[in-house]
CSV table of C-alpha atoms in Angstrom, one decimal:
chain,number,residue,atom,x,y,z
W,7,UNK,CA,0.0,0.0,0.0
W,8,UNK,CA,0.9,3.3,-1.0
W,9,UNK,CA,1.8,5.5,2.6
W,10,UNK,CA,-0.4,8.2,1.6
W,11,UNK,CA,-3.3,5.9,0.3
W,12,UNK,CA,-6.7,7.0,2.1
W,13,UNK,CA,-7.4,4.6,4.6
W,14,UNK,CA,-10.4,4.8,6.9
W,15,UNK,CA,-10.7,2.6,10.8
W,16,UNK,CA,-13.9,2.3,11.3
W,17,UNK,CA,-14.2,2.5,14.9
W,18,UNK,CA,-10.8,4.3,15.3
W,19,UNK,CA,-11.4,5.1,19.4
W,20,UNK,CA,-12.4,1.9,20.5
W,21,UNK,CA,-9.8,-1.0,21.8
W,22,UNK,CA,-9.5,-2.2,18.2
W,23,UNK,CA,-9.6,0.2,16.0
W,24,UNK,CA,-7.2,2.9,18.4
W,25,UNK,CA,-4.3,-0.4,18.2
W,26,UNK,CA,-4.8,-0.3,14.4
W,27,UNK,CA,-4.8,3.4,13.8
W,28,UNK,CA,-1.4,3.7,16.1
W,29,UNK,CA,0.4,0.9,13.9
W,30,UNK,CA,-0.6,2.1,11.1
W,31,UNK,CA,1.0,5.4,11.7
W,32,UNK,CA,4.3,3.9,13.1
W,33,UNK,CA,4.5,2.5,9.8
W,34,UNK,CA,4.0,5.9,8.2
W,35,UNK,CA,0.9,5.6,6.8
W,36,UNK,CA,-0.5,9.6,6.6
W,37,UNK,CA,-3.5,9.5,5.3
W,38,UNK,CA,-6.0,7.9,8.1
W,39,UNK,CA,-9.5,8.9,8.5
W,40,UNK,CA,-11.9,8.4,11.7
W,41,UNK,CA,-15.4,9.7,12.6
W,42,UNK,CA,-16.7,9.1,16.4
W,43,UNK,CA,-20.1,7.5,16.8
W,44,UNK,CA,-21.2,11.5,17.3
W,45,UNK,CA,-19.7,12.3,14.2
W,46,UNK,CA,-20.7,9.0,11.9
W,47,UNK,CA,-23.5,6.7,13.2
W,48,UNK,CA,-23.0,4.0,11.2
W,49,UNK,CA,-26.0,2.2,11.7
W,50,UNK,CA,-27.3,5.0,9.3
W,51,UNK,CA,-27.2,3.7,6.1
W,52,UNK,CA,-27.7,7.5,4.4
W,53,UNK,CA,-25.2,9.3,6.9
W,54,UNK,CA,-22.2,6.4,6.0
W,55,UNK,CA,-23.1,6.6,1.8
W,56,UNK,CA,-22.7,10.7,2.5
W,57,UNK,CA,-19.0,10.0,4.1
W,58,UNK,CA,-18.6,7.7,1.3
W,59,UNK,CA,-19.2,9.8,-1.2
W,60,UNK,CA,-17.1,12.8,0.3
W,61,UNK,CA,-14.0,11.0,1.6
W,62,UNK,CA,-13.4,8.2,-1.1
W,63,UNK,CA,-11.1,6.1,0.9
W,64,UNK,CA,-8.9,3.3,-1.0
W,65,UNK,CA,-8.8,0.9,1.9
W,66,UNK,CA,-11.1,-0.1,4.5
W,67,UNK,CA,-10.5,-1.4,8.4
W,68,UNK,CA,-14.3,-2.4,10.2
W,69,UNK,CA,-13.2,-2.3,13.5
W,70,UNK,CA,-16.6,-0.5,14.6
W,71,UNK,CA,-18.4,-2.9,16.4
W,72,UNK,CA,-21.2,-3.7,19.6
W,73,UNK,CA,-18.8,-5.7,22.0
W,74,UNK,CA,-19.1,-6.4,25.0
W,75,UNK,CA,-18.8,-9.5,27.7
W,76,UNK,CA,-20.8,-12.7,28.5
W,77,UNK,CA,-23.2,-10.5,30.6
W,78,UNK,CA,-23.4,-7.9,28.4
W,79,UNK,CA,-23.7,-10.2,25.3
W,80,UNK,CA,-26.8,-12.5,27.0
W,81,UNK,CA,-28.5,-9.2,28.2
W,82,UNK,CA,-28.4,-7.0,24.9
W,83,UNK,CA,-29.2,-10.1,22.5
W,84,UNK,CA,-31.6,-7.8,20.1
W,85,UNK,CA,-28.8,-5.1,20.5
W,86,UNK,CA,-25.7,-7.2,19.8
W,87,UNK,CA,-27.4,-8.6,16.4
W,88,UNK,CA,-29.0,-6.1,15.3
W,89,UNK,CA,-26.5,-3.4,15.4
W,90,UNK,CA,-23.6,-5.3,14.4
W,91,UNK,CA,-25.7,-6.4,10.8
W,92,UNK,CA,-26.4,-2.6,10.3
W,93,UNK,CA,-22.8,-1.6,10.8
W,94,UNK,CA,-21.4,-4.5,8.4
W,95,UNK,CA,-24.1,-3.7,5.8
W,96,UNK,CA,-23.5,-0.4,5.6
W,97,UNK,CA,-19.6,-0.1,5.6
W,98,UNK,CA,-18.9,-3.1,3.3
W,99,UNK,CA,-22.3,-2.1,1.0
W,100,UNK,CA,-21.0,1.4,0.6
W,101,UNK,CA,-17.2,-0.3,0.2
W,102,UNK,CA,-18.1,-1.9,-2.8
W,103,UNK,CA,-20.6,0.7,-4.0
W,104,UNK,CA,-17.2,3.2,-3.9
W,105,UNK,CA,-14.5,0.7,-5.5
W,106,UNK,CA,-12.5,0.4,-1.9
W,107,UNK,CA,-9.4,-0.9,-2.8
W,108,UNK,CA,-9.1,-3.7,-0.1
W,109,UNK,CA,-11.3,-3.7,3.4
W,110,UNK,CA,-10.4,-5.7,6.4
W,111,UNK,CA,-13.4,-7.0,8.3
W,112,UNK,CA,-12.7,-8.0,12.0
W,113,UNK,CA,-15.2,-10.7,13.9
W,114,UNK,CA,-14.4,-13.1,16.2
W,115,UNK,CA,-13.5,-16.5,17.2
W,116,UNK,CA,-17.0,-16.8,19.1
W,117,UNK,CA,-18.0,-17.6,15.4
W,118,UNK,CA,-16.9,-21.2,16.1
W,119,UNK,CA,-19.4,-24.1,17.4
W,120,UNK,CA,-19.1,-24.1,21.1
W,121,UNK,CA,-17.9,-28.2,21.4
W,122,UNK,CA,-15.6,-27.5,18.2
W,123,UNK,CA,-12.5,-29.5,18.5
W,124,UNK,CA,-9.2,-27.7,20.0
W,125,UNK,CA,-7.6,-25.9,18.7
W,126,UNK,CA,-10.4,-24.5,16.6
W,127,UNK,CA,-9.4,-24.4,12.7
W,128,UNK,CA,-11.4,-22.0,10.1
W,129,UNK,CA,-13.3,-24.9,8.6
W,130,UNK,CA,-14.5,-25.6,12.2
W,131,UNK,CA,-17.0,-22.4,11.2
W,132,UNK,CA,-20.6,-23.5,10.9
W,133,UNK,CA,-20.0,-27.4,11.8
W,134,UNK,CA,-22.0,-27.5,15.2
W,135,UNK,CA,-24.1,-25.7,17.8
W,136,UNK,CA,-23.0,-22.1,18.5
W,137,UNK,CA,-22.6,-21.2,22.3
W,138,UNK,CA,-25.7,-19.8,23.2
W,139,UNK,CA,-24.9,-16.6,25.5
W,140,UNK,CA,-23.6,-15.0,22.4
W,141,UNK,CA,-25.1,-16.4,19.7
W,142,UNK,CA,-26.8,-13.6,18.7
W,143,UNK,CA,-23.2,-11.2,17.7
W,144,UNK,CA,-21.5,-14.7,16.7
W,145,UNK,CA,-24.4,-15.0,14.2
W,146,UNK,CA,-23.9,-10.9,13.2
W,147,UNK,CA,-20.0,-11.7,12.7
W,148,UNK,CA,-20.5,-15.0,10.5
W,149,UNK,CA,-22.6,-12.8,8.5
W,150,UNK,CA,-20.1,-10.7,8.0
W,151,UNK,CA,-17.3,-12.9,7.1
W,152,UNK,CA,-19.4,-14.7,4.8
W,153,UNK,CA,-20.5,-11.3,2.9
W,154,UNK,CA,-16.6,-10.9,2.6
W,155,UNK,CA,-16.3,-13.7,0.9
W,156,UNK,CA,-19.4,-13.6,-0.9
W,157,UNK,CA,-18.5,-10.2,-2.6
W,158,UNK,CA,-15.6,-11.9,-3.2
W,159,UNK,CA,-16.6,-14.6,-5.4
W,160,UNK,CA,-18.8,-12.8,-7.1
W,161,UNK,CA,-17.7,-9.2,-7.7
W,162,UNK,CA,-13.8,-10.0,-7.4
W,163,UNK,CA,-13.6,-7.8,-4.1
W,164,UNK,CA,-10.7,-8.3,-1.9
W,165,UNK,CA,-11.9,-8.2,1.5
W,166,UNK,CA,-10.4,-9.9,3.9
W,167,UNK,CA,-12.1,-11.4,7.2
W,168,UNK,CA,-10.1,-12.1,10.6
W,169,UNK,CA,-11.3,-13.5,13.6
W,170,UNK,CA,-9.4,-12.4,16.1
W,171,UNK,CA,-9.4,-14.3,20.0
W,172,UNK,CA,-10.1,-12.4,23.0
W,173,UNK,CA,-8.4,-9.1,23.3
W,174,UNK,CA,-7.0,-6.8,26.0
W,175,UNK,CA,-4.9,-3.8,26.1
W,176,UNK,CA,-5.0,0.2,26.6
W,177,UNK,CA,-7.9,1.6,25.6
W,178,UNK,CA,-9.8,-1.3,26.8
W,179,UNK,CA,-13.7,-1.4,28.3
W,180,UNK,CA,-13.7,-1.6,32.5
W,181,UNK,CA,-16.9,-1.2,32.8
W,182,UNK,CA,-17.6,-3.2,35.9
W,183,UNK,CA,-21.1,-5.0,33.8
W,184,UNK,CA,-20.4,-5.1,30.3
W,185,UNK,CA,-16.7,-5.1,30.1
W,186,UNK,CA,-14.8,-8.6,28.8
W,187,UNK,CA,-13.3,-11.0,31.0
W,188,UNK,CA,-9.2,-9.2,31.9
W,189,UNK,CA,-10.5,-5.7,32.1
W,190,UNK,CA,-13.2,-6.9,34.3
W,191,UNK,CA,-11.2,-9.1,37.1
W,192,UNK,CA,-8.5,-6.0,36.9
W,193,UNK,CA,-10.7,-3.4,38.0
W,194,UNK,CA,-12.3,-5.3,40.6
W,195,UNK,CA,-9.2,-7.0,42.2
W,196,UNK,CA,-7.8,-3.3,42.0
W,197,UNK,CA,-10.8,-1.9,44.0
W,198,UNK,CA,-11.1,-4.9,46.3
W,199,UNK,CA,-7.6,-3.9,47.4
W,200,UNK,CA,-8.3,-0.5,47.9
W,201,UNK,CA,-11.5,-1.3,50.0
W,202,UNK,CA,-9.2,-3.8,51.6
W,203,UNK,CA,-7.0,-1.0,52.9
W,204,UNK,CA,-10.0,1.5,53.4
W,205,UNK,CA,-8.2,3.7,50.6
W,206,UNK,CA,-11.6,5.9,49.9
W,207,UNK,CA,-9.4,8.9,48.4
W,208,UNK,CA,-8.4,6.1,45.6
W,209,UNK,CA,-11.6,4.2,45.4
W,210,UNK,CA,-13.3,7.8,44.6
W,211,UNK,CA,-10.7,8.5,41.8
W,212,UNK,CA,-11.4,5.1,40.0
W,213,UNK,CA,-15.2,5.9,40.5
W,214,UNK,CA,-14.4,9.8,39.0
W,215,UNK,CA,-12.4,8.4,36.0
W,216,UNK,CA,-15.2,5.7,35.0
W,217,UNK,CA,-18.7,6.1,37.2
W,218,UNK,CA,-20.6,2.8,38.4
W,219,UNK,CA,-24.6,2.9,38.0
W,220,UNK,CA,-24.5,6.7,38.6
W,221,UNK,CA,-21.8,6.5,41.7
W,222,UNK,CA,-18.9,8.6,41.4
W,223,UNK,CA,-16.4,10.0,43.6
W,224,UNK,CA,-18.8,12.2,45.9
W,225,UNK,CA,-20.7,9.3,47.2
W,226,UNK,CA,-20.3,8.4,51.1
W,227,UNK,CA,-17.9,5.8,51.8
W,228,UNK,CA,-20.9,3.6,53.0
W,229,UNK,CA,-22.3,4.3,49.4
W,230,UNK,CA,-19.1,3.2,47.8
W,231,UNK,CA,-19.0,0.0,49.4
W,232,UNK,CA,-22.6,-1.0,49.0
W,233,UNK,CA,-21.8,-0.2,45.1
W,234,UNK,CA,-19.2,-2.6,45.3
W,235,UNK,CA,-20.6,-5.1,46.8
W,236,UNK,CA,-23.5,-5.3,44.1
W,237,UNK,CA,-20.5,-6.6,41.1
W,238,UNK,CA,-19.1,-8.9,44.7
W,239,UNK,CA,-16.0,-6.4,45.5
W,240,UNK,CA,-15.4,-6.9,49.2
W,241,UNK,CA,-12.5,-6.1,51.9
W,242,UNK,CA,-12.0,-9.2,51.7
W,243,UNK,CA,-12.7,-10.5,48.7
W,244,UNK,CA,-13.8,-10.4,45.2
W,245,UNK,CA,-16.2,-12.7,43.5
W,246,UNK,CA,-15.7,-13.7,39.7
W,247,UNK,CA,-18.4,-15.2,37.5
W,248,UNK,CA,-18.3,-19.4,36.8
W,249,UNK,CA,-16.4,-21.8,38.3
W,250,UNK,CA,-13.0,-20.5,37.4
W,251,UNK,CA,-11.7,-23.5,35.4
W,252,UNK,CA,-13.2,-22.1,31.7
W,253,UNK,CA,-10.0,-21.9,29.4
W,254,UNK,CA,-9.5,-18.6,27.5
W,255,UNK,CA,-6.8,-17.8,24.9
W,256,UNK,CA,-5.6,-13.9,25.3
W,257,UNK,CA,-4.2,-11.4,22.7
W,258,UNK,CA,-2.2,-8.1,23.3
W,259,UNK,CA,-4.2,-5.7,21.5
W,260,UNK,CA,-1.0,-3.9,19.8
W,261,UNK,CA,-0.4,-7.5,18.5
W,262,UNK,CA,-3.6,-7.8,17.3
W,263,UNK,CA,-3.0,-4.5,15.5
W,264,UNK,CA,0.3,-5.8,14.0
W,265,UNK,CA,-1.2,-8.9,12.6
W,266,UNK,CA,-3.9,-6.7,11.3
W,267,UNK,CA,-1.6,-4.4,9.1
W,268,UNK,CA,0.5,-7.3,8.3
W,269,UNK,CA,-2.3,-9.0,6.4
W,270,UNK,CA,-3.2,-5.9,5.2
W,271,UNK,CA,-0.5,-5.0,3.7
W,272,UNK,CA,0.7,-8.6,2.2
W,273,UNK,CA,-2.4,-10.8,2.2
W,274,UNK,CA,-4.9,-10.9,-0.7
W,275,UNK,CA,-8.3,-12.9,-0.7
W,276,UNK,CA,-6.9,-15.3,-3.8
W,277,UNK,CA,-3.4,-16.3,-1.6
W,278,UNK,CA,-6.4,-17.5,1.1
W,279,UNK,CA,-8.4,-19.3,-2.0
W,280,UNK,CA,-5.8,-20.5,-2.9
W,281,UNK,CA,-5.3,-22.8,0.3
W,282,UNK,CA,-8.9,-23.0,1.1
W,283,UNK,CA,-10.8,-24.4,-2.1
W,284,UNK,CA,-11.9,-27.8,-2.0
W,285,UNK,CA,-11.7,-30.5,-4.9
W,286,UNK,CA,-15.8,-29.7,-5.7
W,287,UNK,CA,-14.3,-26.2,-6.2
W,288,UNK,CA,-16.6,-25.0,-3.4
W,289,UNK,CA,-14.4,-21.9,-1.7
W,290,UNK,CA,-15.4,-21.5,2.2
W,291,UNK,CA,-13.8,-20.6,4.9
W,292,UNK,CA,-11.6,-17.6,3.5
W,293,UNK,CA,-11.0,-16.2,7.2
W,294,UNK,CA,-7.9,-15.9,9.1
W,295,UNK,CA,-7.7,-16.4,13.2
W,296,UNK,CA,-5.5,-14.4,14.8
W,297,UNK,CA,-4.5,-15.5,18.3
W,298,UNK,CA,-1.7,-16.4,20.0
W,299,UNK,CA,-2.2,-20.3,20.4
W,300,UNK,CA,-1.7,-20.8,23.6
W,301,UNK,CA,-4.5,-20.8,26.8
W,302,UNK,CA,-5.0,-20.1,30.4
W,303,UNK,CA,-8.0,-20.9,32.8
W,304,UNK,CA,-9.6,-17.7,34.0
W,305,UNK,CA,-9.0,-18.6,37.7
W,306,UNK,CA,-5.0,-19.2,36.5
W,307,UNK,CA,-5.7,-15.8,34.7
W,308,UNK,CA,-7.3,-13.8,38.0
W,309,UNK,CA,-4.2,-15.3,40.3
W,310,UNK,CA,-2.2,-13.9,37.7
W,311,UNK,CA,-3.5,-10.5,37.8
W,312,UNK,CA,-3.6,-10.7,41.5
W,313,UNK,CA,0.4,-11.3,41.9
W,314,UNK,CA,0.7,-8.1,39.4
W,315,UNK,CA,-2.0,-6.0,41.8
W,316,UNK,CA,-0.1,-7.0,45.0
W,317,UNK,CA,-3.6,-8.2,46.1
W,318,UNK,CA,-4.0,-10.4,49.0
W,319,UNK,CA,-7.8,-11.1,49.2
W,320,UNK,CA,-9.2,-14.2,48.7
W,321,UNK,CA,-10.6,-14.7,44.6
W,322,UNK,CA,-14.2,-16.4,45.0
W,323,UNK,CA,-16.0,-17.9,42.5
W,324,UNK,CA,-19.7,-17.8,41.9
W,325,UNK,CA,-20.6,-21.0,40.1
W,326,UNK,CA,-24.3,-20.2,39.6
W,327,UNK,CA,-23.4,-17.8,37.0
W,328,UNK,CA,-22.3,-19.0,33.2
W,329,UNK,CA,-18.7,-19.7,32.4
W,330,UNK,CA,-19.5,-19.8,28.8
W,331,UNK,CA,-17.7,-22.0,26.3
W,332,UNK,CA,-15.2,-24.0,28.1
W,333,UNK,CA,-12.5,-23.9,25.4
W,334,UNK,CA,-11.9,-21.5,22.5
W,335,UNK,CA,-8.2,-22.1,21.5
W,336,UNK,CA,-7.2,-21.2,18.1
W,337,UNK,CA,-5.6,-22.8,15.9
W,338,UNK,CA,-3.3,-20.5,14.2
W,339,UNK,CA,-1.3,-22.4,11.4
W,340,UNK,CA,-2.7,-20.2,8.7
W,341,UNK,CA,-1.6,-17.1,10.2
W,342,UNK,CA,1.9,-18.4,10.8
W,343,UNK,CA,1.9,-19.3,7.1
W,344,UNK,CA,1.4,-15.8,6.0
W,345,UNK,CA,4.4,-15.3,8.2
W,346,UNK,CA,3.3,-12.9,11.3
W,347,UNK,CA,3.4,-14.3,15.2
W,348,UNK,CA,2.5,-12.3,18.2
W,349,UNK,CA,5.4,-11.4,20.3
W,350,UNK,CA,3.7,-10.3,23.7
W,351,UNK,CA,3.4,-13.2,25.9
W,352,UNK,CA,0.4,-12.4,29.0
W,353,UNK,CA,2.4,-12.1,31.8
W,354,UNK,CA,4.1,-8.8,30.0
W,355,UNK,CA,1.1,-7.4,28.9
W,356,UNK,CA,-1.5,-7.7,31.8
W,357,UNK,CA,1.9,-6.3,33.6
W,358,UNK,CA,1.3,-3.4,30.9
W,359,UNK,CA,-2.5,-2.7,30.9
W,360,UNK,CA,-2.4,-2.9,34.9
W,361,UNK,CA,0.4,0.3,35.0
W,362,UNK,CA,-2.1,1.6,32.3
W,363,UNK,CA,-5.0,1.4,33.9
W,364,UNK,CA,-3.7,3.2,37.0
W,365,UNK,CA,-2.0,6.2,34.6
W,366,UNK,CA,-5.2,6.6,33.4
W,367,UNK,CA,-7.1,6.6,36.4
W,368,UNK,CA,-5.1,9.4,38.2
W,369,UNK,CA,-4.6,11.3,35.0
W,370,UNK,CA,-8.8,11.4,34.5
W,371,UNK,CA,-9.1,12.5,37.9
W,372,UNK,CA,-6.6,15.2,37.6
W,373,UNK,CA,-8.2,16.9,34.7
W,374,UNK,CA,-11.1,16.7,36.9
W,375,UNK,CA,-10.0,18.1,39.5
């Protein structure tokens, strides 16, 4: 790609689409576009053919997406389908409408069947039973990658689909409901520690940067700890969802980013056809995981986090709540044939997003205040 080719992330703040847009400039890439959901709801089909029209970009990243965790995605079913098909059918409709160059469509590996043999291959995709807490955005996703590779086969596109594994990095969603699994257990081990030490001054910074259920920092301590307790952050204790022994595979999301520009930049739908087409000449499964290979039980993962907090409360487990699919390892054999590994292993980066997380907190509240 040209360094001064138009190239527009489509969801540019988020976790995603932020990791993109920053390796993309180190690379020296200088002409990026992003719109913020206030500037460009793309759920609008006539707002996003406007921004078309007017900007023109050569290449496309869809990184704009509903996420959210197992609560969050069993909650907001409607939501998580819904949206997610709006967003897709407008950015890749108006992609080929304006002769986009290359787009790079991002899903995830929740697309697989939830008893799919490990590690989990792209031609597990639509073999078996989908895991049914997030079926509905698994179902949006598939949908996506498929109208990848439908406009593919039939128009000549090139538009690339990859499903990346779970994600975590700066930028990422803490929200103590809706937020996925490692920003989740962070923020509660990190407030369970500060309860544990009756640190109120702290507890009410964390609440200024990023409010619970309308409880920020000029609640009463007694107000702060009842909050707490509702999401089971104790003095004591904290209390995770499941039984603990649910294995998750983890990407750094600069990683993610990297694998992202590396396909990008050297991959083409008919190198992926080329390994994918069967003898009936059916082609399927055109999609590329992106995940490290390698997976951790989230009771491993919260000790893990613990040791880097310095926290010394007990980690509970609630086992009447859902631990989800059991396994989700990918396997990664395409990806390493295209020649790109991830380099951050998960000790280093939860080590990372943990110093991150408190930057960020004190550096809200100082602005703040």
């Amino acid at each position: 790609m040209d360094k001064f080719a138009k190239i527009y992330v489509a969801g540019h703040k988020g976790l995603v689409g932020s990791a993109i847009w920053a390796n993309l400039e180190s690379k020296g890439y200088a002409n990026l576009i992003g719109r913020s959901i206030d500037e460009l709801d793309l759920m609008d089909a006539a707002a996003t053919r406007r921004f078309f029209d007017v900007e023109r970009p050569e290449y496309v990243i869809l990184a704009a997406a509903r996420v959210g965790g197992i609560a969050a995605n069993n909650t907001y079913r409607a939501d998580f389908i819904y949206d997610n098909l709006q967003i897709q059918q407008n950015v890749i409709g108006e992609s080929f409408r304006h002769d986009v160059k290359k787009l790079l469509f991002l899903g995830s590996t929740c697309i697989y069947p939830k008893n799919a043999p490990q590690p989990m291959k792209e031609n597990a995709l639509l073999t078996g039973e989908l895991e049914y807490t997030n079926e509905p955005y698994a179902i949006a996703k598939i949908a996506g990658l498929k109208m990848c590779e439908s406009f593919n086969l039939q128009h000549g596109t090139n538009y690339i689909a990859v499903m990346p594994t779970n994600l975590y990095g700066p930028r990422d969603n803490f929200h103590l409901k809706n937020s996925h699994v490692i920003p989740g257990i962070m923020r509660k081990i990190h407030l369970s520690k500060l309860l544990m030490d009756s640190d109120f001054a702290n507890i009410r910074k964390d609440f200024a940067s990023r409010p619970v259920d309308g409880i920020d920092n000029c609640a009463t301590d007694n107000e702060l700890i009842s909050a707490l307790a509702t999401y089971g952050i104790y003095g004591d204790s904290v209390s995770l969802w499941g039984t603990g022994n649910a294995m998750r595979e983890f990407l750094w999301s600069e990683d993610m980013a990297d694998a992202c520009v590396h396909i990008l930049e050297r991959v083409n739908f008919k190198d992926i056809a080329a390994q994918t087409s069967a003898s009936n000449n059916e082609v399927r499964n055109c999609h590329i995981n992106i995940g490290t290979g390698k997976e951790i039980t989230i009771r491993e993962l919260a000790q893990a986090i613990a040791r880097i907090a310095g926290y010394a409360g007990e980690i509970k487990f609630d086992t009447s709540k859902l631990d989800g699919t059991m396994r989700k390892l990918t396997d990664v054999s395409k990806l390493h044939s295209f020649g790109w590994r991830h380099s951050v292993e998960l000790k280093t980066g939860l080590s990372h997003m943990y110093e991150w997380y408190c930057e960020v907190e004190k550096t809200i509240y100082s602005k703040e205040n």
